[in-house]
mmCIF file of C-alpha atoms and ligand atoms in Angstrom:
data_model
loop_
_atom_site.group_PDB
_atom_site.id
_atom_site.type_symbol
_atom_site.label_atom_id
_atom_site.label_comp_id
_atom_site.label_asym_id
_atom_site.label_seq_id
_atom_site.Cartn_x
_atom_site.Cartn_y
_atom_site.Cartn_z
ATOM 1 C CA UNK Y 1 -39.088 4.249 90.736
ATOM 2 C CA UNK Y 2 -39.284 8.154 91.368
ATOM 3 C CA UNK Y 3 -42.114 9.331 92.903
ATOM 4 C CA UNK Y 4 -43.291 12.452 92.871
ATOM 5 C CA UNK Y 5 -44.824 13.005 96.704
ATOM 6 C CA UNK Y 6 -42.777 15.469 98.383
ATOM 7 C CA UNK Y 7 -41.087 16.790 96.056
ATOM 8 C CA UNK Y 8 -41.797 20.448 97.551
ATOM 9 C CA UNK Y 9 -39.465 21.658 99.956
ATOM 10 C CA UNK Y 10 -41.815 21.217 103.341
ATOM 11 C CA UNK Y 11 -41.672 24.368 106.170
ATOM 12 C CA UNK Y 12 -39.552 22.933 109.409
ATOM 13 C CA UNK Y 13 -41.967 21.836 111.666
ATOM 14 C CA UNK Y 14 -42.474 23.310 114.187
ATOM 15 C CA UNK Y 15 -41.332 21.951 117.887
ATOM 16 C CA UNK Y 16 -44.427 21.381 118.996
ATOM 17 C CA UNK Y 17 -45.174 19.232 115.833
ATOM 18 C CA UNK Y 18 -41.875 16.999 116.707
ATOM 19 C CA UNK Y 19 -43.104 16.452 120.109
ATOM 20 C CA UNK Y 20 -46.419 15.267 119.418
ATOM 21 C CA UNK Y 21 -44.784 13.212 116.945
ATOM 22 C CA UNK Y 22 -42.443 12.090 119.543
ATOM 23 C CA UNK Y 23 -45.390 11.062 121.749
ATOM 24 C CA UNK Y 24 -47.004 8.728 119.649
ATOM 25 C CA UNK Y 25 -44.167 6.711 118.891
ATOM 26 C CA UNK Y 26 -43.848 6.651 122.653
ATOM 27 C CA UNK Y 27 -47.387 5.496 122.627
ATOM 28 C CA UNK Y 28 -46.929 2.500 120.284
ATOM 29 C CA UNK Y 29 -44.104 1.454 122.270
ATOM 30 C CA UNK Y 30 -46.343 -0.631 124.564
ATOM 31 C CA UNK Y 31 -47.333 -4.205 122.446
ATOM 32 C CA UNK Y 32 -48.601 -6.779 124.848
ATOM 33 C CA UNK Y 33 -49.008 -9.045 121.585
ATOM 34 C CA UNK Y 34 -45.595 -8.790 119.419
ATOM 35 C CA UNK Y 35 -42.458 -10.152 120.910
ATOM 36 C CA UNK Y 36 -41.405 -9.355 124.197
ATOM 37 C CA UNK Y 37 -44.183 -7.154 124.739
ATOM 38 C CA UNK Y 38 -42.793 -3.584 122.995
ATOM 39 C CA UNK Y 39 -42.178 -2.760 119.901
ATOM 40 C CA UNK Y 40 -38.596 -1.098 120.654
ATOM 41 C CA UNK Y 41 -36.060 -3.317 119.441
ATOM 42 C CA UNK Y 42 -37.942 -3.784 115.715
ATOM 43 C CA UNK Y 43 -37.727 0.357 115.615
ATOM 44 C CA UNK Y 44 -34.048 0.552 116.296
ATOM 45 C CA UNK Y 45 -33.375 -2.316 113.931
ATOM 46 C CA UNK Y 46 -35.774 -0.236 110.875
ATOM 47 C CA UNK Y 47 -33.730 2.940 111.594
ATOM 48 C CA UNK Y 48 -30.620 1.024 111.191
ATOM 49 C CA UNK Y 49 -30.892 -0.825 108.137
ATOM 50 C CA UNK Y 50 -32.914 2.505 106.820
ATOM 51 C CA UNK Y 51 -29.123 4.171 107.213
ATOM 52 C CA UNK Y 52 -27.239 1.692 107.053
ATOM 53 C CA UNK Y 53 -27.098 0.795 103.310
ATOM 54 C CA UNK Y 54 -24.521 4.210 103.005
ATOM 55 C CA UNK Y 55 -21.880 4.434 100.551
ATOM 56 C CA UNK Y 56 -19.172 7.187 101.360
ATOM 57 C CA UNK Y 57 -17.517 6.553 98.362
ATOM 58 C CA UNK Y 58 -20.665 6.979 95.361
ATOM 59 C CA UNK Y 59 -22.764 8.670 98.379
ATOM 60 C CA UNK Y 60 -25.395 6.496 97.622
ATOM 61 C CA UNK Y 61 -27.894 4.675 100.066
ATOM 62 C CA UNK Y 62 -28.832 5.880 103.575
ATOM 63 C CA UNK Y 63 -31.949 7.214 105.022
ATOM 64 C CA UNK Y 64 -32.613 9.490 102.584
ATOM 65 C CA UNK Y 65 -35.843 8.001 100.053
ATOM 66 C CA UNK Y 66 -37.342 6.076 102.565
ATOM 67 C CA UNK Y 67 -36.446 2.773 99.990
ATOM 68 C CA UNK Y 68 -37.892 0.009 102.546
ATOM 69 C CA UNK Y 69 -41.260 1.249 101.196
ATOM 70 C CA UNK Y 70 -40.626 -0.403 97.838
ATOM 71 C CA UNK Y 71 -40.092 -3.998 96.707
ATOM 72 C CA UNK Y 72 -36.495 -3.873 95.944
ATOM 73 C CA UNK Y 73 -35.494 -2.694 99.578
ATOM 74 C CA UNK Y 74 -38.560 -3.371 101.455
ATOM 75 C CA UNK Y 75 -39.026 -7.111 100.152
ATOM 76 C CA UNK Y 76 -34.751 -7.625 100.753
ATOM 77 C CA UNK Y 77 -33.979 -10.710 102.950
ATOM 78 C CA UNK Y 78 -31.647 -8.506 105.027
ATOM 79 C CA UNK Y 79 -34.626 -6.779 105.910
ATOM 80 C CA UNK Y 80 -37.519 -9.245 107.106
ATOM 81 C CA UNK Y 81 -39.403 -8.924 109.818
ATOM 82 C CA UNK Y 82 -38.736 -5.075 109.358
ATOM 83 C CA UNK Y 83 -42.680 -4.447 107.940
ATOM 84 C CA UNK Y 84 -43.311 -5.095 111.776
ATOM 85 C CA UNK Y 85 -41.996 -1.595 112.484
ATOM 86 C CA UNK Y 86 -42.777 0.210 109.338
ATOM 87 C CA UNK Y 87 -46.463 -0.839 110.394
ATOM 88 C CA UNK Y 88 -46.395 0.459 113.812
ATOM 89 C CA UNK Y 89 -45.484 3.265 112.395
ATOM 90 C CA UNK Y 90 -47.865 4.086 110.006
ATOM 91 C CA UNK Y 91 -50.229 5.120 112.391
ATOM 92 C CA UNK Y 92 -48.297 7.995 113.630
ATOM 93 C CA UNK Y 93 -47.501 8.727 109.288
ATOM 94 C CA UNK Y 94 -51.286 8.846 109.334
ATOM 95 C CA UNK Y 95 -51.677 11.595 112.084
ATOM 96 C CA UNK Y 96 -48.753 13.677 110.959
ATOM 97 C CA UNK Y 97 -48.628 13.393 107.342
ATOM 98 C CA UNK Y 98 -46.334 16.088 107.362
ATOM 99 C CA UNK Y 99 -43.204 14.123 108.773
ATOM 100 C CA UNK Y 100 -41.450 12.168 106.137
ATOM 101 C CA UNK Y 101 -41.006 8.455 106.329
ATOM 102 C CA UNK Y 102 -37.487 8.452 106.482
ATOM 103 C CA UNK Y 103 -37.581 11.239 109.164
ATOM 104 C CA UNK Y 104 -39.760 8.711 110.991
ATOM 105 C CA UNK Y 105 -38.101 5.837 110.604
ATOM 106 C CA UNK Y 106 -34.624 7.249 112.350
ATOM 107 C CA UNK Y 107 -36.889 9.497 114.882
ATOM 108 C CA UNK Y 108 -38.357 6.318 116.387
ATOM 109 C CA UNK Y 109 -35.260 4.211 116.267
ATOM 110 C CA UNK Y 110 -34.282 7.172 118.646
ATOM 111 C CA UNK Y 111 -37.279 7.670 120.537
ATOM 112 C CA UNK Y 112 -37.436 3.970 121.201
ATOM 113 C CA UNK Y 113 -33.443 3.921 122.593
ATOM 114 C CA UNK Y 114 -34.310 6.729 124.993
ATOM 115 C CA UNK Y 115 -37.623 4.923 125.936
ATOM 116 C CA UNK Y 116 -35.938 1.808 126.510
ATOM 117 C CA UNK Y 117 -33.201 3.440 129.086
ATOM 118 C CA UNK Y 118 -30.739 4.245 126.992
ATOM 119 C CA UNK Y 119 -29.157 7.685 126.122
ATOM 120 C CA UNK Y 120 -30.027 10.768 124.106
ATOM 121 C CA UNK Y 121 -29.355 9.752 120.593
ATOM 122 C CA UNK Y 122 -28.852 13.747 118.731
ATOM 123 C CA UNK Y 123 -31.169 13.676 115.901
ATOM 124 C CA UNK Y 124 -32.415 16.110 113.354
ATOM 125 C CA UNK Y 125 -35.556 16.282 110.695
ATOM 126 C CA UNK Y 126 -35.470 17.400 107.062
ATOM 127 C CA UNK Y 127 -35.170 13.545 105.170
ATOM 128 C CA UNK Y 128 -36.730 14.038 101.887
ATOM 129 C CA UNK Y 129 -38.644 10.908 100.701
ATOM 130 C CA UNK Y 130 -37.467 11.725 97.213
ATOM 131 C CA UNK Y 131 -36.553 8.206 95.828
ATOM 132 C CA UNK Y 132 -33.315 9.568 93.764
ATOM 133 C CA UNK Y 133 -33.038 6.953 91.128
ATOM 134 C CA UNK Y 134 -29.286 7.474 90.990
ATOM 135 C CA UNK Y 135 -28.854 7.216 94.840
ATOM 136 C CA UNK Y 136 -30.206 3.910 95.136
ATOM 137 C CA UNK Y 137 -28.199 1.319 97.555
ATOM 138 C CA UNK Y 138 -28.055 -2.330 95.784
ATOM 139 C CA UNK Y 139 -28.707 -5.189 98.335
ATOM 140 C CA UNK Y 140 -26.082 -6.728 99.950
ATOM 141 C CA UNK Y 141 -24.802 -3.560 101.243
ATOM 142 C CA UNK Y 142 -25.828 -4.928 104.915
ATOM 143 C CA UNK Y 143 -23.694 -7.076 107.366
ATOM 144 C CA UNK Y 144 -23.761 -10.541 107.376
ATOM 145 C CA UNK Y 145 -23.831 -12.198 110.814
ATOM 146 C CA UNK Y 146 -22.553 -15.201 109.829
ATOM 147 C CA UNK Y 147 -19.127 -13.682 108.876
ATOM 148 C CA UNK Y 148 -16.285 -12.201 110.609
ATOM 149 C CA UNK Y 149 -14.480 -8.936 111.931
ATOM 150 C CA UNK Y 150 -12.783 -8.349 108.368
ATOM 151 C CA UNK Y 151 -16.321 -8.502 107.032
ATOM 152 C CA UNK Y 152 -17.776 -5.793 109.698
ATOM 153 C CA UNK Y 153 -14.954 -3.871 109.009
ATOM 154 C CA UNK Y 154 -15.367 -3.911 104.894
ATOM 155 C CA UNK Y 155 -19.157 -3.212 105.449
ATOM 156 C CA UNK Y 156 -18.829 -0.256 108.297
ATOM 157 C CA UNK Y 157 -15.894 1.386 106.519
ATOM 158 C CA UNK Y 158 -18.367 1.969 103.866
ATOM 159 C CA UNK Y 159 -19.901 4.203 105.839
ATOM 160 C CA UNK Y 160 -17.612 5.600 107.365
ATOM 161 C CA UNK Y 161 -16.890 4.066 110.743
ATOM 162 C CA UNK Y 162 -13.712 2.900 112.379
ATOM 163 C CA UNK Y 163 -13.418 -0.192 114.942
ATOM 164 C CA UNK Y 164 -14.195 1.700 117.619
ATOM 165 C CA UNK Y 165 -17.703 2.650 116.445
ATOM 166 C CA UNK Y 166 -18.934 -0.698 114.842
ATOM 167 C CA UNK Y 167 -18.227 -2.330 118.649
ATOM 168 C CA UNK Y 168 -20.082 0.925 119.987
ATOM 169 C CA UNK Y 169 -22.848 0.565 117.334
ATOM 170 C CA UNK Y 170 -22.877 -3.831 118.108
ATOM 171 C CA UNK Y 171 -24.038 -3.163 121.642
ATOM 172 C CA UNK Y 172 -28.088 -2.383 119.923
ATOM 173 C CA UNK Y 173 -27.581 -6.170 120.168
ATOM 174 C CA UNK Y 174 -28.634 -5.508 123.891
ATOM 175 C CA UNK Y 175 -32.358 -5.180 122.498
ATOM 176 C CA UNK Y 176 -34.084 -7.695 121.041
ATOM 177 C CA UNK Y 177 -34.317 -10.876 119.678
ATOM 178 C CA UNK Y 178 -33.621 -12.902 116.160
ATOM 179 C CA UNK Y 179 -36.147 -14.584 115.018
ATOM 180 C CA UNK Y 180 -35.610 -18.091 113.009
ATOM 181 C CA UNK Y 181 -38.412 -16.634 110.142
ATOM 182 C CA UNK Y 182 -36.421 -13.549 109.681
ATOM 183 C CA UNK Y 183 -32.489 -13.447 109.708
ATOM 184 C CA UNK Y 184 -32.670 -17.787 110.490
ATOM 185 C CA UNK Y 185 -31.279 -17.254 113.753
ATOM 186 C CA UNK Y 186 -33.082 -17.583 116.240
ATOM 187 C CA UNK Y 187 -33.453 -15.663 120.071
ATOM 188 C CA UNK Y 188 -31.982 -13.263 122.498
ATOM 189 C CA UNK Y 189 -28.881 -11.677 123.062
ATOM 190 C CA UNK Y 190 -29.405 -11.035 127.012
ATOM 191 C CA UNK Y 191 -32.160 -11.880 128.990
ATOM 192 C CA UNK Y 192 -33.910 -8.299 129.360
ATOM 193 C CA UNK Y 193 -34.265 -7.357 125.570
ATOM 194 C CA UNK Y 194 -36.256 -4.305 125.830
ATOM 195 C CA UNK Y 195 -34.058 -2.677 128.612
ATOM 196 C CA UNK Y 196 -31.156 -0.546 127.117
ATOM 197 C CA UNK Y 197 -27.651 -1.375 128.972
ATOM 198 C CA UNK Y 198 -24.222 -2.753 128.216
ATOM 199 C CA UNK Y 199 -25.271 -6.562 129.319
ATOM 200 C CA UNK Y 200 -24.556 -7.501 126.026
ATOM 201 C CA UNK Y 201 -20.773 -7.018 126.352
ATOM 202 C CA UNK Y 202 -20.155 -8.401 129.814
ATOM 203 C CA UNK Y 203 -22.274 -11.890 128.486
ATOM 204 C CA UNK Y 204 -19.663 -11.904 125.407
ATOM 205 C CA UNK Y 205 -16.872 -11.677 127.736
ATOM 206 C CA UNK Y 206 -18.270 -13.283 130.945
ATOM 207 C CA UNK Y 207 -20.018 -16.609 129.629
ATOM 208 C CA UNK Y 208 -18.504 -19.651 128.431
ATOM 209 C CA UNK Y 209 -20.383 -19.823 124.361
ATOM 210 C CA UNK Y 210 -20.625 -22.796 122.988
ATOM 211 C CA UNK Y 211 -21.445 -23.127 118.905
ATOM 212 C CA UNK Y 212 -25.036 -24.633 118.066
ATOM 213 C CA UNK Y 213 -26.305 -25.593 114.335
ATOM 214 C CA UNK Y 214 -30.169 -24.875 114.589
ATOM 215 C CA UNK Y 215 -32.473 -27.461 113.021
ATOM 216 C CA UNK Y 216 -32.187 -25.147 109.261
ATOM 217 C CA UNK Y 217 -28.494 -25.632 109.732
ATOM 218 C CA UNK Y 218 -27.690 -21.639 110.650
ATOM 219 C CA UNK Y 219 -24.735 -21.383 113.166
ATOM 220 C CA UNK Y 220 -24.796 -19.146 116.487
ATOM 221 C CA UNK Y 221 -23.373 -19.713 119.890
ATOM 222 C CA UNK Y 222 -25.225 -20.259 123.022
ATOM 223 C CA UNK Y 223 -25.181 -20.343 126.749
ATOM 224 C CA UNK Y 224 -27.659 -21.925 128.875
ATOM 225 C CA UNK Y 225 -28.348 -20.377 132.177
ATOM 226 C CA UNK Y 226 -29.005 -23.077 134.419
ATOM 227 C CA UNK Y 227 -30.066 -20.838 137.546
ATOM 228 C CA UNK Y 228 -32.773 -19.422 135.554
ATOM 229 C CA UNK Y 229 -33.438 -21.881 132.680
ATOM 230 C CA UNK Y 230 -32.927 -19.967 129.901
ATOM 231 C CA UNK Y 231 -30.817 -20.237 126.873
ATOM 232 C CA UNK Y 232 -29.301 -16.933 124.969
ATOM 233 C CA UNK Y 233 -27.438 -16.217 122.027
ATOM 234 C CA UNK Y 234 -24.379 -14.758 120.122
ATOM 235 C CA UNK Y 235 -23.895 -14.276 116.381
ATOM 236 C CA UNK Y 236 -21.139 -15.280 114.919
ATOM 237 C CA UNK Y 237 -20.058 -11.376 114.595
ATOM 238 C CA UNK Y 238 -21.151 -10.883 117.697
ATOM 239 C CA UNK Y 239 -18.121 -13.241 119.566
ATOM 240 C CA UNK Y 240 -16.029 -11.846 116.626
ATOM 241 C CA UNK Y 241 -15.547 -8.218 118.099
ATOM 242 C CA UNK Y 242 -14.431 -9.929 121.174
ATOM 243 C CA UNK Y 243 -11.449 -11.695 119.131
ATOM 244 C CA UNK Y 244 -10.080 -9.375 116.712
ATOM 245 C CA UNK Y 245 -7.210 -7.508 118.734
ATOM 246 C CA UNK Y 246 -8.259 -3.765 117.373
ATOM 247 C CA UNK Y 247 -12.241 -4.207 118.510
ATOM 248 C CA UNK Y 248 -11.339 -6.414 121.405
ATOM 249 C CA UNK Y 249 -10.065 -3.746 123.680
ATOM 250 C CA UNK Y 250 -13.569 -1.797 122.672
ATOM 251 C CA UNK Y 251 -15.595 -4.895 124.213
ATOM 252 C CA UNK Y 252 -13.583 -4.942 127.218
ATOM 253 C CA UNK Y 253 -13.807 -0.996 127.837
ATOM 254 C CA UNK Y 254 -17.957 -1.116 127.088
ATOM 255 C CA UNK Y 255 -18.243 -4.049 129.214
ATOM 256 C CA UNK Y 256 -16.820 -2.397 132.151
ATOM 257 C CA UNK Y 257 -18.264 1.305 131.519
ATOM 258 C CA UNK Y 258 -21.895 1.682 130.900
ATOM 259 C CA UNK Y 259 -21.305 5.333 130.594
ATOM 260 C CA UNK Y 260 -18.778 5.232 127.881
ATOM 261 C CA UNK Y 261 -20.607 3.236 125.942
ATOM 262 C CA UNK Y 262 -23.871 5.175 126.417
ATOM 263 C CA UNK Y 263 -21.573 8.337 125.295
ATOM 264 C CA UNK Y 264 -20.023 6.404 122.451
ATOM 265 C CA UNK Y 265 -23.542 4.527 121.353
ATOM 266 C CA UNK Y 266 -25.196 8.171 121.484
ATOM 267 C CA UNK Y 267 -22.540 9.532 119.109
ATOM 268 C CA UNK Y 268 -21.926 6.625 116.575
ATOM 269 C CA UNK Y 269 -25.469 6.119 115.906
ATOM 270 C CA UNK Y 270 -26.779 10.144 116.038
ATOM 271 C CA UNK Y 271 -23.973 9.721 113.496
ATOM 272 C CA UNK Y 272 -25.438 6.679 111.167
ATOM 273 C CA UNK Y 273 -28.951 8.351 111.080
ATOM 274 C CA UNK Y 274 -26.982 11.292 109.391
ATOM 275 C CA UNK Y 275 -25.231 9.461 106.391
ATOM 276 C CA UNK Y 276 -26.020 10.848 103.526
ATOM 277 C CA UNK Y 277 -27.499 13.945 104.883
ATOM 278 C CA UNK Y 278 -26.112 17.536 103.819
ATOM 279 C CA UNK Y 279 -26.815 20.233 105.847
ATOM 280 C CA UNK Y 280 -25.799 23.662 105.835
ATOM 281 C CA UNK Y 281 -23.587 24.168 109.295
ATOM 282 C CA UNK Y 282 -24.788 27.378 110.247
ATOM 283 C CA UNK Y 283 -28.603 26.698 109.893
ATOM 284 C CA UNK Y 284 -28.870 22.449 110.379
ATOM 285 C CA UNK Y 285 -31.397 23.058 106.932
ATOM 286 C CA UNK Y 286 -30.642 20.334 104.951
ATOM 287 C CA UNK Y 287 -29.530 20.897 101.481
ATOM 288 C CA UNK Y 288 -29.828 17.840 99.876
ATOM 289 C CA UNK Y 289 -33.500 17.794 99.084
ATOM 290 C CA UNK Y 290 -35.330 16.545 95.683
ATOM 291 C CA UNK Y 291 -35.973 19.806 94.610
ATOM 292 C CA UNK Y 292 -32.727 20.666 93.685
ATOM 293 C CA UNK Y 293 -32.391 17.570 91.413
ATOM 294 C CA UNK Y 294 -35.605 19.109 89.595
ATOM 295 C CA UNK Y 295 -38.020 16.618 91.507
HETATM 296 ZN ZN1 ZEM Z 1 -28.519 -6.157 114.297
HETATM 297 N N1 ZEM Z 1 -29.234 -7.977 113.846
HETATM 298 N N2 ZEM Z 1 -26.818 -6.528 113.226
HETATM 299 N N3 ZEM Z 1 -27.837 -4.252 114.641
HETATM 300 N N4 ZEM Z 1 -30.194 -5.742 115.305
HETATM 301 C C1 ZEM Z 1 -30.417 -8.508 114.277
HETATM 302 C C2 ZEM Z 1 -31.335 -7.908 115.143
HETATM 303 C C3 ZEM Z 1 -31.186 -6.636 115.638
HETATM 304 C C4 ZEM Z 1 -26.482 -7.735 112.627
HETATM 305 C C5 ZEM Z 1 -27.366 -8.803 112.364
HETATM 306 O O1 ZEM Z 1 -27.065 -9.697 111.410
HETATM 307 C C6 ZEM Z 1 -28.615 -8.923 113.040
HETATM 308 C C7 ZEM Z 1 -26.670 -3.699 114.213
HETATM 309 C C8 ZEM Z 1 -25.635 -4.392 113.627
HETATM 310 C C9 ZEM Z 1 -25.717 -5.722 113.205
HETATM 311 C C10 ZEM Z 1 -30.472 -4.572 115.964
HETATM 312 C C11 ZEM Z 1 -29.767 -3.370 115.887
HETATM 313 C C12 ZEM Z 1 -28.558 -3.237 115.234
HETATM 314 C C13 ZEM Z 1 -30.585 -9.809 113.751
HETATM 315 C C14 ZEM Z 1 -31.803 -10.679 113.967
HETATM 316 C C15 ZEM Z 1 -29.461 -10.080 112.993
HETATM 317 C C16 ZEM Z 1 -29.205 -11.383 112.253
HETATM 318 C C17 ZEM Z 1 -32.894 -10.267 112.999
HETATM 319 C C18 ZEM Z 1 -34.157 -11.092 113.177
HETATM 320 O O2 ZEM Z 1 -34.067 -12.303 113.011
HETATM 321 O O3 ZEM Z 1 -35.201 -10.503 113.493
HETATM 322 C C19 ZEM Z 1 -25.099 -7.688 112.241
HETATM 323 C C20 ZEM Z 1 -24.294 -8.787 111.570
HETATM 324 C C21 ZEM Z 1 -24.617 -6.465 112.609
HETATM 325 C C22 ZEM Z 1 -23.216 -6.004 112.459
HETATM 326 C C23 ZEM Z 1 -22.532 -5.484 113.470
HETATM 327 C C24 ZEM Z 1 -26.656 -2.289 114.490
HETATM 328 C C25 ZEM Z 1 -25.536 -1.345 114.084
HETATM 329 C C26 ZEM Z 1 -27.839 -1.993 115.126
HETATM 330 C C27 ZEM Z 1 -28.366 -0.691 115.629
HETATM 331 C C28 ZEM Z 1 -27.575 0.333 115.958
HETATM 332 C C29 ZEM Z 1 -31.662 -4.749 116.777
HETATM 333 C C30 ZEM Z 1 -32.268 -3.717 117.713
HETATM 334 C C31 ZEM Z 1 -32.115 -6.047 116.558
HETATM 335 C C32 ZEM Z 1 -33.323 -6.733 117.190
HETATM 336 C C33 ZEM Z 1 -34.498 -6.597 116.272
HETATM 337 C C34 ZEM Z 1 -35.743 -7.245 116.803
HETATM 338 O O4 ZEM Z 1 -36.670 -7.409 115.999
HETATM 339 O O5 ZEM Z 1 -35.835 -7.566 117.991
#
């Protein structure tokens, strides 16, 4: 599955070049015809699941490769619904050919957060799309929402992250929506899904959820807001942060501090878009590029 596009160690761009990058993600936020009108919560989703596939222990998976291009990732169940967002994005891959896909596919998960009204998410270029044969992530290296806190904690540990962070790194489930022709679950988490914020934790501690089986027999919980007719929705892991006594206290403290968690969220997922990546301290140049492995 190698490939042999940029395989040559590109110059840094320049800043200029980030920032018109930048832009035109901005510009494709804005889509009156997909979801709830923005594109947002599909880009933060891509440059998770682009990351999140990292193995501390083999150092395998991550951003690095850009793998949702190809069948094996790209065509995963784990990750439907995500050629929404590598689509948007290809028009800004067409006007900047220089930036790599897996640069742009964490750049707009961050550009999209910001957008959105959430914080400053640190981020840095350099991702090679060098597909590293021996750095390939098998599937199943993503969370299943169906499970438990044991289960987030097996699958974030991987990476790298402690209790604190995966309840940080939960509240993305501010954005968005599931959809029942993606994941099989099926709507929103709060009732502004393209507005960042920490609504997500004070609904998991404030409403009263009550378990559902949706007509394909998938399992979520649900409140129905009679004030404003609406219905939203927890997953399973979602309600299971809020029971296990080590995450628990993380819920609480996120509910009641947005800037905590806006601090914490900034750092824990400027963090995920990182796994895998080697840099050299003194310079941020990465060092793990193809080239060294002889392209
Ligand atoms: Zn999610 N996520 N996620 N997540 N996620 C969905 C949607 C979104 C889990 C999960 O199973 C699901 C993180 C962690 C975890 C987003 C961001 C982040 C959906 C619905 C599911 C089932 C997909 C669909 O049907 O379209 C589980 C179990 C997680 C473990 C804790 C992390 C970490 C995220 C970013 C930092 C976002 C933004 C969405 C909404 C996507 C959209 O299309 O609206």
């Amino acid at each position: 599955m190698s490939t042999s596009e940029n395989t040559e160690r590109p110059a840094p761009p320049t800043d200029s070049q980030l920032e018109a990058v930048r832009e035109d993600i901005l510009a494709l936020l804005k889509q009156p015809d997909y979801d709830d009108g923005s594109a947002g919560p599909v880009l933060v989703r891509l440059a998770w699941h682009s990351a999140g596939t990292y193995d501390k222990d083999t150092d395998t998976g991550g951003s690095n490769g850009a793998g949702m291009r190809y069948p094996y990732e790209g065509e995963d169940p784990a990750n439907a619904g995500l050629e929404h967002a590598r689509l948007f994005l290809e028009v800004v891959k067409k006007k900047h050919p220089w930036i790599t896909y897996s640069d742009l596919w964490t750049l707009a998960g961050v550009v999209a957060v910001k957008a959105m009204g959430g914080p400053d998410v640190p981020w840095q270029g350099g991702r090679t799309d060098f597909v590293d044969d021996s750095k390939l992530p098998p599937r199943g290296r993503l969370p299943d929402a169906a499970q438990g806190a044991d289960h987030l904690r097996h699958i974030f540990n991987r990476m790298g992250f402690n209790d604190q962070e995966i309840v940080a790194l939960s509240g993305a489930h501010n954005l968005g929506r599931c959809h029942i022709d993606r994941s099989g679950f099926d709507g929103a988490w709060v009732n502004s899904p393209t507005r960042f914020s920490n609504q997500y934790f004070r609904l998991i501690r404030n409403l009263e959820w009550k378990p559902k089986v949706l007509t394909n027999g998938v399992k979520q919980f649900t409140y129905y807001d009679e004030d404003t007719e609406t219905e939203l929705m927890m997953l399973p892991t979602d309600l299971a942060i809020n029971q296990d006594p080590s995450m628990e206290p993380w819920v609480a403290a996120y509910a009641e501090d947005k800037d905590r968690f806006y601090a914490d969220f900034a750092a824990v997922f400027g963090k995920l878009l990182e796994l895998g990546i080697k840099r050299d301290s003194a310079t941020g140049h990465i060092l793990n590029t193809d080239n060294e492995k002889g392209g």
